[in-house]
Short mmCIF file of C-alpha atoms and ligand atoms in Angstrom, two decimals:
data_model
loop_
_atom_site.label_atom_id
_atom_site.label_comp_id
_atom_site.label_asym_id
_atom_site.label_seq_id
_atom_site.Cartn_x
_atom_site.Cartn_y
_atom_site.Cartn_z
CA MET A 1 4.97 5.90 -14.73
CA ARG A 2 1.48 5.92 -16.25
CA LEU A 3 1.37 7.13 -19.84
CA ASP A 4 -1.33 9.73 -19.14
CA LYS A 5 0.58 11.06 -16.12
CA LEU A 6 3.77 11.34 -18.14
CA LEU A 7 2.10 13.22 -20.97
CA SER A 8 0.34 15.63 -18.65
CA GLU A 9 3.61 16.24 -16.76
CA LEU A 10 5.16 17.05 -20.11
CA LYS A 11 2.37 19.61 -20.53
CA ILE A 12 0.97 17.91 -23.61
CA GLY A 13 -2.42 18.72 -22.09
CA SER A 14 -4.52 18.30 -18.97
CA ARG A 15 -4.83 14.77 -17.62
CA SER A 16 -8.35 14.39 -19.09
CA ARG A 17 -7.31 15.85 -22.46
CA VAL A 18 -4.33 13.52 -22.58
CA LYS A 19 -6.51 10.49 -21.77
CA GLU A 20 -8.82 11.46 -24.60
CA GLU A 21 -5.90 11.74 -27.06
CA ILE A 22 -4.52 8.37 -25.99
CA ARG A 23 -7.92 6.69 -26.42
CA ARG A 24 -8.28 8.34 -29.79
CA GLY A 25 -5.05 6.63 -30.91
CA SER A 26 -2.78 9.67 -31.18
CA VAL A 27 0.00 8.13 -29.09
CA THR A 28 2.53 5.42 -29.86
CA VAL A 29 4.92 3.68 -27.48
CA ASN A 30 7.96 2.16 -29.16
CA GLY A 31 6.23 2.39 -32.52
CA GLN A 32 2.98 0.68 -31.41
CA LYS A 33 -0.29 2.55 -31.03
CA GLU A 34 -1.27 2.69 -27.35
CA THR A 35 -4.86 3.41 -26.39
CA ASP A 36 -4.66 2.62 -22.68
CA PRO A 37 -4.00 5.78 -20.64
CA GLY A 38 -2.92 3.62 -17.69
CA ARG A 39 -0.19 1.82 -19.63
CA LYS A 40 3.03 1.83 -17.59
CA VAL A 41 5.92 3.30 -19.53
CA ASP A 42 9.61 3.75 -18.82
CA GLU A 43 9.95 7.51 -19.23
CA ASN A 44 13.71 7.28 -19.65
CA ASN A 45 13.88 4.60 -22.30
CA ASP A 46 10.59 4.14 -24.12
CA VAL A 47 10.10 6.08 -27.36
CA ILE A 48 6.83 7.93 -27.01
CA CYS A 49 5.27 9.91 -29.86
CA VAL A 50 2.18 12.10 -29.93
CA LEU A 51 0.75 12.60 -33.41
CA GLY A 52 4.04 11.29 -34.76
CA GLU A 53 6.25 13.69 -32.77
CA ARG A 54 8.61 12.29 -30.21
CA VAL A 55 8.29 13.71 -26.73
CA SER A 56 11.14 13.59 -24.29
CA TYR A 57 10.95 13.41 -20.56
CA GLN A 58 12.73 15.86 -18.31
CA ARG A 59 12.71 15.02 -14.64
CA PHE A 60 14.27 18.13 -13.18
CA TYR A 61 13.82 21.76 -14.10
CA TYR A 62 16.17 24.56 -13.08
CA TYR A 63 15.46 28.24 -13.61
CA MET A 64 17.48 31.34 -12.77
CA LEU A 65 15.12 34.12 -11.74
CA ASN A 66 16.08 37.75 -11.29
CA LYS A 67 13.75 38.33 -8.38
CA PRO A 68 12.28 41.81 -8.35
CA ALA A 69 11.52 43.68 -5.14
CA GLY A 70 7.92 43.34 -3.98
CA VAL A 71 7.41 39.60 -4.36
CA VAL A 72 7.89 36.97 -1.67
CA SER A 73 10.10 33.87 -1.91
CA ALA A 74 7.35 31.33 -1.35
CA THR A 75 5.32 28.90 -3.41
CA SER A 76 2.00 30.43 -2.37
CA ASP A 77 0.80 33.27 -0.21
CA GLN A 78 -2.66 34.49 0.76
CA ARG A 79 -1.92 38.17 0.18
CA GLU A 80 1.41 38.64 -1.60
CA ARG A 81 2.64 37.88 -5.10
CA THR A 82 5.16 35.08 -5.01
CA VAL A 83 8.19 34.29 -7.14
CA LEU A 84 6.20 31.45 -8.70
CA ASP A 85 3.64 33.95 -9.99
CA LEU A 86 6.44 35.19 -12.25
CA VAL A 87 6.69 31.82 -14.01
CA SER A 88 4.69 31.67 -17.24
CA ALA A 89 1.83 29.17 -17.58
CA GLY A 90 3.88 27.10 -20.03
CA ASP A 91 6.66 26.56 -17.47
CA ARG A 92 4.56 26.35 -14.33
CA ARG A 93 4.59 23.02 -12.51
CA ASP A 94 3.15 22.13 -9.12
CA ASP A 95 6.50 20.90 -7.83
CA LEU A 96 8.61 24.02 -8.53
CA PHE A 97 9.90 25.91 -5.50
CA PRO A 98 12.52 28.58 -4.71
CA VAL A 99 15.81 27.37 -3.25
CA GLY A 100 16.08 29.44 -0.08
CA ARG A 101 14.70 32.90 0.41
CA LEU A 102 15.37 36.47 -0.46
CA ASP A 103 13.54 39.16 1.51
CA LYS A 104 10.56 40.81 -0.14
CA ASP A 105 12.58 43.97 -0.80
CA THR A 106 15.69 42.10 -2.05
CA GLU A 107 16.37 41.63 -5.75
CA GLY A 108 18.52 39.21 -7.63
CA LEU A 109 19.46 35.64 -8.24
CA LEU A 110 17.01 33.05 -7.01
CA LEU A 111 17.06 29.46 -8.18
CA LEU A 112 13.73 27.77 -8.89
CA THR A 113 13.69 24.02 -9.27
CA ASN A 114 11.81 20.80 -8.60
CA ASP A 115 15.04 19.02 -7.60
CA GLY A 116 14.57 18.65 -3.85
CA GLU A 117 17.76 16.74 -3.28
CA LEU A 118 19.95 19.38 -4.89
CA ALA A 119 18.14 22.15 -3.00
CA HIS A 120 18.65 20.32 0.25
CA ARG A 121 22.37 20.02 -0.43
CA LEU A 122 22.73 23.67 -1.43
CA LEU A 123 21.00 24.82 1.75
CA ALA A 124 22.52 22.38 4.23
CA PRO A 125 23.85 24.55 7.08
CA ARG A 126 27.16 22.73 7.20
CA ARG A 127 27.94 23.43 3.60
CA HIS A 128 26.13 26.61 2.80
CA VAL A 129 27.35 27.74 -0.56
CA ASP A 130 28.91 31.14 -1.26
CA LYS A 131 26.54 33.98 -2.04
CA THR A 132 27.60 37.42 -3.14
CA TYR A 133 25.41 40.46 -2.64
CA TYR A 134 25.65 43.90 -4.13
CA VAL A 135 24.83 46.15 -1.19
CA ARG A 136 24.11 49.86 -1.16
CA ILE A 137 24.69 51.11 2.35
CA ALA A 138 23.83 54.27 4.27
CA HIS A 139 27.42 55.42 4.69
CA GLU A 140 30.98 54.40 3.92
CA LEU A 141 32.50 51.56 5.93
CA SER A 142 35.65 52.26 7.94
CA GLU A 143 38.63 49.89 7.71
CA GLU A 144 37.74 48.64 11.16
CA GLU A 145 34.15 47.85 10.16
CA VAL A 146 35.34 45.99 7.08
CA SER A 147 37.68 44.02 9.27
CA LEU A 148 34.83 43.14 11.65
CA LEU A 149 32.67 41.89 8.77
CA GLU A 150 35.62 39.86 7.55
CA HIS A 151 36.19 38.25 10.92
CA GLY A 152 32.56 37.55 11.84
CA VAL A 153 30.09 39.75 13.66
CA ASP A 154 27.60 39.36 16.48
CA ILE A 155 24.10 39.48 15.04
CA GLY A 156 22.45 38.52 18.31
CA GLU A 157 22.71 34.77 17.92
CA GLU A 158 24.70 32.23 19.84
CA LYS A 159 27.52 32.25 17.31
CA LEU A 160 29.22 35.03 15.39
CA THR A 161 28.66 34.97 11.65
CA LEU A 162 31.29 33.22 9.59
CA PRO A 163 33.83 35.63 8.10
CA GLY A 164 32.47 37.49 5.07
CA LYS A 165 34.44 39.02 2.22
CA VAL A 166 34.01 42.71 1.47
CA GLU A 167 34.90 44.38 -1.79
CA ARG A 168 34.45 48.13 -2.00
CA ILE A 169 32.89 49.41 -5.22
CA ALA A 170 32.14 53.01 -4.31
CA GLU A 171 31.81 55.09 -1.16
CA SER A 172 28.50 53.52 -0.18
CA GLU A 173 28.48 50.39 -2.35
CA ILE A 174 30.07 47.06 -1.56
CA LEU A 175 30.03 43.45 -2.65
CA LEU A 176 29.63 41.19 0.35
CA THR A 177 30.20 37.44 0.05
CA ILE A 178 28.84 35.23 2.81
CA HIS A 179 28.81 31.48 3.34
CA GLU A 180 25.68 31.06 5.42
CA GLY A 181 22.02 31.85 5.02
CA ARG A 182 20.81 33.17 8.34
CA PHE A 183 17.60 35.18 8.50
CA HIS A 184 18.14 38.73 7.14
CA GLN A 185 21.85 38.00 7.39
CA VAL A 186 23.27 40.79 5.26
CA LYS A 187 21.04 43.44 6.82
CA ARG A 188 21.90 42.23 10.30
CA MET A 189 25.63 42.10 9.57
CA LEU A 190 25.62 45.69 8.35
CA SER A 191 23.46 46.76 11.25
CA ALA A 192 25.93 45.07 13.63
CA VAL A 193 28.63 47.48 12.43
CA GLY A 194 26.36 50.52 12.75
CA ASN A 195 25.34 50.77 9.11
CA GLU A 196 22.13 50.20 7.17
CA VAL A 197 21.30 48.38 3.95
CA LEU A 198 19.48 50.67 1.51
CA PHE A 199 19.38 48.24 -1.41
CA LEU A 200 20.27 44.58 -1.77
CA ARG A 201 20.71 42.40 -4.83
CA ARG A 202 22.11 38.87 -4.87
CA ILE A 203 24.46 38.40 -7.77
CA THR A 204 25.94 34.94 -7.18
CA PHE A 205 24.73 31.73 -5.60
CA GLY A 206 26.77 28.55 -5.37
CA GLY A 207 28.88 29.32 -8.43
CA LEU A 208 25.95 30.64 -10.47
CA VAL A 209 26.20 34.24 -11.59
CA LEU A 210 23.12 36.38 -12.20
CA ASP A 211 22.63 36.76 -15.94
CA GLU A 212 22.85 40.50 -16.67
CA LYS A 213 20.41 40.07 -19.53
CA LEU A 214 17.62 39.12 -17.12
CA ALA A 215 15.57 42.16 -16.16
CA PRO A 216 14.03 42.06 -12.68
CA GLY A 217 11.09 39.63 -12.90
CA ALA A 218 12.58 37.68 -15.84
CA TYR A 219 13.91 34.13 -15.68
CA ARG A 220 15.51 31.55 -17.90
CA GLU A 221 16.36 27.87 -17.78
CA LEU A 222 19.87 27.07 -16.55
CA THR A 223 22.33 25.78 -19.11
CA GLU A 224 23.68 22.26 -18.66
CA ALA A 225 27.02 23.76 -17.58
CA GLU A 226 25.28 25.83 -14.90
CA VAL A 227 23.44 22.79 -13.57
CA GLU A 228 26.78 21.01 -13.39
CA VAL A 229 28.27 23.93 -11.46
CA LEU A 230 25.48 23.66 -8.90
CA HIS A 231 25.99 19.95 -8.48
CA GLU A 232 29.65 20.59 -7.80
CA ALA A 233 29.06 23.55 -5.47
N1 LIG B 1 20.39 38.89 3.64
C1 LIG B 1 19.36 39.73 3.88
O1 LIG B 1 19.40 40.50 4.83
N2 LIG B 1 18.31 39.69 3.07
C2 LIG B 1 18.21 38.88 1.99
O2 LIG B 1 17.22 38.90 1.27
C3 LIG B 1 19.31 38.02 1.75
C4 LIG B 1 20.38 38.05 2.59
#
Protein backbone atom coordinates (compact mmCIF):
# COMPACT_ATOMS: atom_id res chain seq x y z
CA MET A 1 0.00 0.00 0.00
CA ARG A 2 1.18 3.57 -0.64
CA LEU A 3 2.66 5.26 2.41
CA ASP A 4 0.40 8.31 2.13
CA LYS A 5 -2.70 6.13 1.76
CA LEU A 6 -1.73 4.08 4.79
CA LEU A 7 -1.17 7.13 6.96
CA SER A 8 -4.41 8.76 5.93
CA GLU A 9 -6.29 5.49 6.57
CA LEU A 10 -4.75 5.51 10.02
CA LYS A 11 -6.23 8.99 10.42
CA ILE A 12 -2.85 10.63 10.87
CA GLY A 13 -4.28 13.39 8.68
CA SER A 14 -5.93 14.07 5.34
CA ARG A 15 -4.19 12.67 2.29
CA SER A 16 -2.74 16.10 1.39
CA ARG A 17 -1.64 16.80 4.98
CA VAL A 18 0.01 13.40 5.16
CA LYS A 19 1.86 13.98 1.86
CA GLU A 20 3.13 17.27 3.21
CA GLU A 21 4.41 15.61 6.42
CA ILE A 22 6.13 12.86 4.45
CA ARG A 23 7.85 15.40 2.17
CA ARG A 24 8.87 17.39 5.20
CA GLY A 25 10.72 14.32 6.52
CA SER A 26 8.52 13.48 9.51
CA VAL A 27 8.14 9.83 8.55
CA THR A 28 10.53 6.90 8.74
CA VAL A 29 10.13 3.42 7.30
CA ASN A 30 12.21 0.76 9.01
CA GLY A 31 14.37 3.46 10.57
CA GLN A 32 15.08 5.34 7.31
CA LYS A 33 13.60 8.75 6.56
CA GLU A 34 11.10 8.46 3.70
CA THR A 35 10.12 11.55 1.75
CA ASP A 36 8.23 9.89 -1.10
CA PRO A 37 4.49 9.76 -0.37
CA GLY A 38 4.08 7.09 -3.06
CA ARG A 39 6.57 4.69 -1.47
CA LYS A 40 5.03 1.21 -1.31
CA VAL A 41 5.07 -0.18 2.21
CA ASP A 42 4.08 -3.50 3.74
CA GLU A 43 1.53 -2.34 6.30
CA ASN A 44 1.78 -5.58 8.25
CA ASN A 45 5.53 -5.81 8.59
CA ASP A 46 7.26 -2.49 8.00
CA VAL A 47 7.99 -0.33 11.04
CA ILE A 48 6.54 3.08 10.29
CA CYS A 49 7.04 6.07 12.58
CA VAL A 50 5.62 9.58 12.40
CA LEU A 51 7.63 12.14 14.35
CA GLY A 52 9.33 9.24 16.08
CA GLU A 53 6.11 7.49 17.15
CA ARG A 54 5.32 4.09 15.76
CA VAL A 55 1.97 3.75 14.07
CA SER A 56 0.29 0.41 13.72
CA TYR A 57 -2.04 -0.71 11.02
CA GLN A 58 -5.45 -2.15 11.74
CA ARG A 59 -7.26 -3.62 8.79
CA PHE A 60 -10.64 -4.36 10.30
CA TYR A 61 -12.71 -2.40 12.76
CA TYR A 62 -15.60 -3.81 14.78
CA TYR A 63 -17.95 -1.72 16.88
CA MET A 64 -20.93 -2.67 19.03
CA LEU A 65 -23.56 0.04 18.78
CA ASN A 66 -26.61 0.33 21.00
CA LYS A 67 -28.86 1.63 18.26
CA PRO A 68 -31.40 4.13 19.51
CA ALA A 69 -34.89 4.41 18.05
CA GLY A 70 -35.22 7.08 15.36
CA VAL A 71 -32.15 6.33 13.25
CA VAL A 72 -31.99 4.11 10.19
CA SER A 73 -29.64 1.16 9.64
CA ALA A 74 -27.98 2.50 6.51
CA THR A 75 -24.69 4.10 5.56
CA SER A 76 -26.35 7.21 4.14
CA ASP A 77 -29.84 8.56 3.73
CA GLN A 78 -31.21 11.71 2.12
CA ARG A 79 -33.61 12.54 4.94
CA GLU A 80 -32.95 10.37 8.00
CA ARG A 81 -30.12 10.16 10.50
CA THR A 82 -28.22 6.93 10.06
CA VAL A 83 -26.38 4.69 12.48
CA LEU A 84 -23.12 5.95 10.99
CA ASP A 85 -24.00 9.49 12.05
CA LEU A 86 -23.56 8.20 15.61
CA VAL A 87 -19.90 7.37 15.01
CA SER A 88 -17.53 10.12 16.13
CA ALA A 89 -15.30 11.87 13.59
CA GLY A 90 -12.23 10.14 15.03
CA ASP A 91 -13.67 6.67 14.34
CA ARG A 92 -15.49 7.42 11.11
CA ARG A 93 -14.22 5.63 8.01
CA ASP A 94 -15.73 5.48 4.54
CA ASP A 95 -15.85 1.69 4.57
CA LEU A 96 -17.82 1.16 7.81
CA PHE A 97 -21.31 -0.30 7.46
CA PRO A 98 -23.97 -1.91 9.69
CA VAL A 99 -24.20 -5.70 9.59
CA GLY A 100 -27.87 -6.25 8.76
CA ARG A 101 -30.70 -3.98 9.72
CA LEU A 102 -32.82 -3.02 12.65
CA ASP A 103 -36.04 -1.11 11.98
CA LYS A 104 -36.02 2.62 12.60
CA ASP A 105 -38.04 2.18 15.79
CA THR A 106 -35.98 -0.81 17.06
CA GLU A 107 -33.21 -0.36 19.60
CA GLY A 108 -30.26 -2.49 20.52
CA LEU A 109 -27.24 -4.37 19.37
CA LEU A 110 -26.00 -3.53 15.90
CA LEU A 111 -22.56 -4.46 14.68
CA LEU A 112 -20.65 -1.90 12.61
CA THR A 113 -17.60 -3.06 10.73
CA ASN A 114 -15.54 -2.76 7.56
CA ASP A 115 -15.05 -6.55 7.42
CA GLY A 116 -17.23 -7.48 4.46
CA GLU A 117 -16.36 -11.14 4.52
CA LEU A 118 -17.37 -11.61 8.14
CA ALA A 119 -20.60 -9.66 7.58
CA HIS A 120 -21.42 -11.81 4.60
CA ARG A 121 -20.94 -14.97 6.65
CA LEU A 122 -23.01 -13.67 9.56
CA LEU A 123 -25.90 -12.78 7.25
CA ALA A 124 -25.80 -15.78 4.92
CA PRO A 125 -29.38 -17.12 4.87
CA ARG A 126 -28.28 -20.70 5.33
CA ARG A 127 -26.45 -19.96 8.53
CA HIS A 128 -28.20 -17.00 10.00
CA VAL A 129 -26.87 -16.58 13.48
CA ASP A 130 -29.03 -16.52 16.62
CA LYS A 131 -30.50 -13.19 17.62
CA THR A 132 -32.39 -12.55 20.82
CA TYR A 133 -34.87 -9.72 21.16
CA TYR A 134 -36.46 -8.24 24.22
CA VAL A 135 -40.04 -7.68 23.13
CA ARG A 136 -42.80 -5.75 24.86
CA ILE A 137 -46.09 -6.98 23.49
CA ALA A 138 -49.68 -5.73 23.57
CA HIS A 139 -51.00 -8.62 25.65
CA GLU A 140 -49.92 -11.85 27.29
CA LEU A 141 -49.21 -14.83 25.05
CA SER A 142 -51.24 -18.01 25.59
CA GLU A 143 -49.47 -21.38 25.83
CA GLU A 144 -50.78 -22.16 22.38
CA GLU A 145 -49.35 -18.96 20.89
CA VAL A 146 -45.97 -19.66 22.47
CA SER A 147 -46.08 -23.11 21.00
CA LEU A 148 -46.85 -21.70 17.54
CA LEU A 149 -43.90 -19.31 17.75
CA GLU A 150 -41.73 -22.21 18.83
CA HIS A 151 -42.79 -24.38 15.91
CA GLY A 152 -42.70 -21.74 13.17
CA VAL A 153 -45.42 -19.39 12.01
CA ASP A 154 -46.87 -18.26 8.71
CA ILE A 155 -45.82 -14.67 8.08
CA GLY A 156 -47.19 -14.63 4.55
CA GLU A 157 -44.15 -16.05 2.82
CA GLU A 158 -43.63 -19.31 1.04
CA LYS A 159 -42.11 -20.96 4.09
CA LEU A 160 -43.00 -20.85 7.77
CA THR A 161 -40.44 -19.16 9.99
CA LEU A 162 -37.91 -21.41 11.63
CA PRO A 163 -38.84 -22.30 15.21
CA GLY A 164 -38.15 -19.48 17.65
CA LYS A 165 -37.49 -19.73 21.37
CA VAL A 166 -39.73 -17.82 23.76
CA GLU A 167 -38.86 -16.95 27.32
CA ARG A 168 -41.49 -15.17 29.37
CA ILE A 169 -40.23 -12.30 31.52
CA ALA A 170 -43.48 -10.67 32.59
CA GLU A 171 -47.09 -10.68 31.48
CA SER A 172 -46.41 -8.64 28.37
CA GLU A 173 -42.63 -9.02 28.04
CA ILE A 174 -40.75 -11.85 26.38
CA LEU A 175 -37.33 -12.72 25.05
CA LEU A 176 -37.62 -14.14 21.56
CA THR A 177 -34.66 -15.87 19.93
CA ILE A 178 -34.77 -16.35 16.16
CA HIS A 179 -32.32 -17.81 13.67
CA GLU A 180 -33.23 -15.89 10.54
CA GLY A 181 -33.36 -12.27 9.51
CA ARG A 182 -36.49 -11.82 7.46
CA PHE A 183 -37.92 -8.35 6.95
CA HIS A 184 -39.70 -7.14 10.14
CA GLN A 185 -39.52 -10.73 11.32
CA VAL A 186 -40.26 -10.30 15.01
CA LYS A 187 -43.15 -7.92 14.40
CA ARG A 188 -44.61 -10.23 11.78
CA MET A 189 -44.22 -13.31 13.97
CA LEU A 190 -46.08 -11.65 16.83
CA SER A 191 -48.70 -10.32 14.45
CA ALA A 192 -49.14 -13.85 13.07
CA VAL A 193 -50.28 -14.99 16.52
CA GLY A 194 -52.65 -12.03 16.95
CA ASN A 195 -50.36 -9.86 19.05
CA GLU A 196 -48.48 -6.62 18.50
CA VAL A 197 -44.94 -5.47 19.25
CA LEU A 198 -44.93 -2.28 21.32
CA PHE A 199 -41.17 -2.10 21.86
CA LEU A 200 -38.25 -4.05 20.45
CA ARG A 201 -34.62 -4.20 21.49
CA ARG A 202 -32.03 -6.66 20.19
CA ILE A 203 -29.88 -7.95 22.99
CA THR A 204 -27.77 -10.65 21.34
CA PHE A 205 -26.36 -11.23 17.88
CA GLY A 206 -24.25 -14.22 16.90
CA GLY A 207 -22.90 -14.80 20.40
CA LEU A 208 -22.37 -11.10 21.13
CA VAL A 209 -24.33 -9.68 24.04
CA LEU A 210 -25.36 -6.04 24.18
CA ASP A 211 -23.14 -4.26 26.69
CA GLU A 212 -25.45 -2.90 29.40
CA LYS A 213 -23.10 0.03 29.92
CA LEU A 214 -23.85 1.36 26.43
CA ALA A 215 -26.65 3.91 26.53
CA PRO A 216 -28.79 4.10 23.40
CA GLY A 217 -26.69 5.89 20.78
CA ALA A 218 -23.36 4.86 22.35
CA TYR A 219 -20.89 2.39 20.87
CA ARG A 220 -17.57 0.80 21.67
CA GLU A 221 -14.95 -1.27 19.91
CA LEU A 222 -15.36 -5.04 20.30
CA THR A 223 -12.82 -6.82 22.46
CA GLU A 224 -10.57 -9.39 20.81
CA ALA A 225 -12.58 -12.14 22.52
CA GLU A 226 -15.81 -10.77 21.06
CA VAL A 227 -14.33 -10.65 17.57
CA GLU A 228 -13.30 -14.27 18.03
CA VAL A 229 -16.84 -15.18 19.10
CA LEU A 230 -18.19 -13.65 15.90
CA HIS A 231 -15.73 -15.54 13.75
CA GLU A 232 -16.85 -18.75 15.40
CA ALA A 233 -20.57 -17.95 15.22
N1 LIG B 1 -37.61 -7.92 13.66
C1 LIG B 1 -38.35 -6.79 13.47
O1 LIG B 1 -39.55 -6.87 13.29
N2 LIG B 1 -37.72 -5.62 13.49
C2 LIG B 1 -36.39 -5.47 13.72
O2 LIG B 1 -35.88 -4.36 13.74
C3 LIG B 1 -35.64 -6.66 13.91
C4 LIG B 1 -36.29 -7.86 13.88
